[in-house]
C-alpha positions as a Python dict, from the first residue, in 0.01 Angstrom:
ca = {
    (1, 'G'): (0, 0, 0),
    (2, 'L'): (-85, -204, 307),
    (3, 'G'): (196, -72, 526),
    (4, 'K'): (331, -420, 600),
    (5, 'P'): (693, -397, 712),
    (6, 'L'): (967, -483, 466),
    (7, 'D'): (1143, -810, 554),
    (8, 'A'): (1498, -796, 415),
    (9, 'D'): (1564, -1165, 482),
    (10, 'K'): (1262, -1272, 278),
    (11, 'L'): (1335, -1024, 0),
    (12, 'R'): (1704, -1102, -42),
    (13, 'P'): (1668, -1432, -238),
    (14, 'H'): (1417, -1271, -473),
    (15, 'L'): (1640, -970, -532),
    (16, 'E'): (1939, -1198, -593),
    (17, 'A'): (1740, -1405, -845),
    (18, 'L'): (1621, -1093, -1027),
    (19, 'R'): (1974, -951, -1038),
    (20, 'L'): (2109, -1279, -1173),
    (21, 'A'): (1839, -1313, -1441),
    (22, 'W'): (1837, -945, -1543),
    (23, 'P'): (2161, -778, -1428),
    (24, 'T'): (2067, -435, -1562),
    (25, 'I'): (1714, -416, -1425),
    (26, 'G'): (1651, -156, -1156),
    (27, 'L'): (1537, -306, -827),
    (28, 'V'): (1286, -138, -599),
    (29, 'V'): (1170, -241, -254),
    (30, 'A'): (873, -126, -52),
    (31, 'G'): (691, -230, 257),
    (32, 'G'): (583, -9, 541),
    (33, 'L'): (860, 240, 482),
    (34, 'S'): (868, 570, 664),
    (35, 'A'): (1134, 777, 838),
    (36, 'E'): (1097, 548, 1138),
    (37, 'T'): (1132, 222, 942),
    (38, 'L'): (1399, 295, 683),
    (39, 'H'): (1642, 92, 892),
    (40, 'L'): (1464, -214, 748),
    (41, 'V'): (1634, -145, 414),
    (42, 'K'): (1984, -115, 559),
    (43, 'P'): (2070, -491, 553),
    (44, 'L'): (2015, -494, 176),
    (45, 'L'): (2246, -203, 96),
    (46, 'P'): (2583, -385, 100),
    (47, 'D'): (2466, -622, -175),
    (48, 'F'): (2227, -383, -352),
    (49, 'P'): (2372, -32, -310),
    (50, 'D'): (2175, 97, -610),
    (51, 'I'): (1838, -27, -488),
    (52, 'S'): (1545, 213, -502),
    (53, 'I'): (1291, 253, -224),
    (54, 'D'): (921, 326, -241),
    (55, 'T'): (680, 460, 14),
    (56, 'E'): (334, 604, 14),
    (57, 'G'): (83, 502, 278),
    (58, 'L'): (283, 591, 588),
    (59, 'L'): (348, 941, 454),
    (60, 'R'): (-22, 1022, 441),
    (61, 'D'): (-260, 1156, 701),
    (62, 'A'): (-596, 1015, 804),
    (63, 'D'): (-760, 1195, 509),
    (64, 'D'): (-511, 1034, 265),
    (65, 'R'): (-328, 1363, 203),
    (66, 'L'): (49, 1374, 179),
    (67, 'D'): (192, 1483, 514),
    (68, 'L'): (476, 1714, 416),
    (69, 'Q'): (646, 1681, 755),
    (70, 'K'): (651, 1301, 727),
    (71, 'A'): (768, 1325, 365),
    (72, 'G'): (1049, 1562, 461),
    (73, 'D'): (1159, 1339, 749),
    (74, 'Y'): (1156, 1037, 516),
    (75, 'L'): (1365, 1218, 256),
    (76, 'Q'): (1618, 1330, 519),
    (77, 'R'): (1659, 977, 658),
    (78, 'A'): (1679, 826, 308),
    (79, 'L'): (1957, 1068, 213),
    (80, 'E'): (2146, 974, 529),
    (81, 'L'): (2096, 602, 466),
    (82, 'F'): (2223, 615, 110),
    (83, 'E'): (2524, 842, 176),
}
């Protein structure tokens, strides 16, 4: 929830270790994801095509309310990314 950007290079060895230890576990990544930063997930997709993504903070306004425009933009970009 700190909005720090996802670093695919740092995450990859951890994801690989988790997949090796527990091949059926669902993997989820997060880290500063929004419509504008979903490209950070793209390098992981060839090896982890079934990965889930999580976002929260960057889809909220200054009063901590969900910004429906930001949420809609995020959903649209996520659908495009995972096509």
